[in-house]
Short mmCIF file of C-alpha atoms in Angstrom, two decimals:
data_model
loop_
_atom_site.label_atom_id
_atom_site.label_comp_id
_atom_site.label_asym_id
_atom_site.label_seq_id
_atom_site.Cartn_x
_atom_site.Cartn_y
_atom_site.Cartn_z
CA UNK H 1 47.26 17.52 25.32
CA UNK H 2 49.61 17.30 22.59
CA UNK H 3 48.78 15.57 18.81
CA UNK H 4 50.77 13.00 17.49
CA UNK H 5 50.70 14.79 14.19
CA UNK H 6 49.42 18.13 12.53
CA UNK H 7 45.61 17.69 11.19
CA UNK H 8 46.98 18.92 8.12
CA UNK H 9 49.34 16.09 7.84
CA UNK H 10 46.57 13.91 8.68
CA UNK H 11 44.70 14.40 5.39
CA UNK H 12 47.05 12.62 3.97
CA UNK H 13 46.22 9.39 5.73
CA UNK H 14 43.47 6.56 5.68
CA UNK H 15 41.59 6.56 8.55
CA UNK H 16 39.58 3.12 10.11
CA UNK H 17 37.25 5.48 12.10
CA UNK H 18 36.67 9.26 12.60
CA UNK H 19 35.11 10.07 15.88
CA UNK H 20 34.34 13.67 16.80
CA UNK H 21 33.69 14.64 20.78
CA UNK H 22 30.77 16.74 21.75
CA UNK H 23 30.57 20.15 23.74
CA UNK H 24 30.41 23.35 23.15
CA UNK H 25 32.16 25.47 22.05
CA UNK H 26 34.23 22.45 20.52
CA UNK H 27 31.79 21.26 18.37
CA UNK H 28 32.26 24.65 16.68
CA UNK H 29 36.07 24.83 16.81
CA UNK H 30 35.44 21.33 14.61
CA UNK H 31 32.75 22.36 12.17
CA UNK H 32 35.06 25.38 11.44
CA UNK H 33 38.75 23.33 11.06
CA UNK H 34 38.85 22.68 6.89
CA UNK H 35 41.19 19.65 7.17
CA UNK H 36 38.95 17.65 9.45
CA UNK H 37 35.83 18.47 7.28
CA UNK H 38 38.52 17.18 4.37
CA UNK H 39 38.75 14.06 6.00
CA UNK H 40 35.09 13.82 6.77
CA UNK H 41 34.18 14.27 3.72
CA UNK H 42 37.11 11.34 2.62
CA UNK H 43 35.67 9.26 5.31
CA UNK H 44 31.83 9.96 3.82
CA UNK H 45 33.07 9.15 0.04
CA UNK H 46 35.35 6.09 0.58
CA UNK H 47 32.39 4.48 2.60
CA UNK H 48 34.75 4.30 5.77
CA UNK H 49 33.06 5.26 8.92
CA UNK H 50 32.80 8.55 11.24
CA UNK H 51 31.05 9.35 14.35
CA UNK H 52 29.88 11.86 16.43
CA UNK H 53 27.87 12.70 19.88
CA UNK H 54 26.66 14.76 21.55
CA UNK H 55 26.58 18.71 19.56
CA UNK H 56 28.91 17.64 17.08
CA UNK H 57 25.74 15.89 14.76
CA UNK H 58 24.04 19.07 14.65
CA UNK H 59 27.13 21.61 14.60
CA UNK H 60 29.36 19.42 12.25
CA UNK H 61 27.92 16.93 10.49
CA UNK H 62 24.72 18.34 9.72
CA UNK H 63 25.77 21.76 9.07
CA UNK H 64 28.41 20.40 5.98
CA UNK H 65 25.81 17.58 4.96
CA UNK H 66 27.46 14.61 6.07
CA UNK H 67 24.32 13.16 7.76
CA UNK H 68 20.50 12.63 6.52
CA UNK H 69 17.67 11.91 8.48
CA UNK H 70 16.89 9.86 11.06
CA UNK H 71 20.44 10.43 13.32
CA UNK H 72 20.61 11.40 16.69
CA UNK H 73 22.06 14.36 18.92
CA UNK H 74 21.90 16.23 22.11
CA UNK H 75 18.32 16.79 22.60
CA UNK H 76 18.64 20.55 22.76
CA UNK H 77 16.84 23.23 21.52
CA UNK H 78 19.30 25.12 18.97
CA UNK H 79 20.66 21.34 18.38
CA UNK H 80 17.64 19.61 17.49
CA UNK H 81 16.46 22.08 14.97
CA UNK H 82 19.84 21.91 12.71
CA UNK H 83 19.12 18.23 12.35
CA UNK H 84 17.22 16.61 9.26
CA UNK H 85 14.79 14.51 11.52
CA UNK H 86 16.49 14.09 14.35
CA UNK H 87 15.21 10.96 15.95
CA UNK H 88 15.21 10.46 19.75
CA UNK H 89 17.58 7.44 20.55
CA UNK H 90 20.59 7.01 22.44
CA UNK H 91 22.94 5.96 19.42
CA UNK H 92 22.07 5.47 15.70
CA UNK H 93 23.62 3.57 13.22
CA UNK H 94 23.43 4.55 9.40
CA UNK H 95 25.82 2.58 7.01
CA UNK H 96 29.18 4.33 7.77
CA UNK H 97 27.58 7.27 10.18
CA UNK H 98 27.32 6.58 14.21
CA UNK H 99 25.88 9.77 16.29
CA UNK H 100 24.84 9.10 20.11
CA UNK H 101 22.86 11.65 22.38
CA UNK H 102 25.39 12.60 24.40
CA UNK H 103 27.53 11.74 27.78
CA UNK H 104 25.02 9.85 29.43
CA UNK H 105 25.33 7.32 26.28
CA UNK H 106 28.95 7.68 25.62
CA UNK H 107 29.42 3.94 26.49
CA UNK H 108 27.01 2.63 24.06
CA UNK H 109 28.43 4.98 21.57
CA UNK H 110 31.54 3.40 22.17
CA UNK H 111 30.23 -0.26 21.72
CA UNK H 112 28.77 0.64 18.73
CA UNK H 113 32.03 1.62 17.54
CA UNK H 114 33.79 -1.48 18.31
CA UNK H 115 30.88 -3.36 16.48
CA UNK H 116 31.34 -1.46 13.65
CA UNK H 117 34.93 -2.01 14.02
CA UNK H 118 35.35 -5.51 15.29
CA UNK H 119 32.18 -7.36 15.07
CA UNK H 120 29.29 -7.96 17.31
CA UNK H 121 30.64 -10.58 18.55
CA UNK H 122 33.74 -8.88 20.04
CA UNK H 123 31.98 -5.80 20.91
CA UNK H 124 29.24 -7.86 22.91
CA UNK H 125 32.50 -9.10 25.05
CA UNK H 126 34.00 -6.13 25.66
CA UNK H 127 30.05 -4.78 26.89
CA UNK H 128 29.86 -7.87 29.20
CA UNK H 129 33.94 -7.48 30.99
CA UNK H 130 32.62 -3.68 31.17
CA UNK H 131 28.96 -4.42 32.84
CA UNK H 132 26.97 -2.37 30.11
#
């Protein structure tokens, strides 16, 4: 897999939505990248939204304070514990902030996306054509 363009050159842009993958040991590779914390923390300020599922809640956006109580991660031990009251749903919606469990939920992280994006409306469309 190649990027379009250098993280570094992508603090310099304005970003609709910021969603960060889950696993391990990527979830670390992300907390640990400056730039994308940089554009996070952009994200966090300027009231634009950013996601996350699966480790990355706990290992990124918890760990640099970019999520309060009540979201949702991979119910892990090691995960569960780096959480500020972690609650135990499949995908949580907080203002700007979307987290989701994990694989299993992927899909209805991704239709809460598109909600967030494009409406209920639209995203309740898009779950119908896709049988979720």
């Amino acid at each position: 897999m190649v990027a379009d363009i250098p993280i570094d050159d992508a603090t310099e842009q304005d970003w609709d939505l910021v969603a960060l993958p889950g696993g391990m040991p990527g979830a670390e590779y992300l907390r640990d990248s400056a730039p994308l914390i940089s554009i996070l923390e952009n994200q966090k300020a300027s009231g634009k939204l950013y996601a996350a599922i699966c480790a990355a809640p706990a290992i990124v956006l918890a760990s640099k304070g970019l999520i309060g109580e009540g979201a949702t991660c991979y119910p892990a031990p090691g995960l569960l514990e780096k959480m500020p009251a972690p609650v135990s749903v499949d995908v949580v919606v907080q203002g700007n902030v979307v987290t989701s469990k994990g694989p299993g939920t992927a899909l209805k992280f991704a239709i809460a996306l598109g909600e967030q994006l494009y409406g209920a409306e639209k995203a309740k469309a898009i779950a119908d054509e896709m049988l979720v």
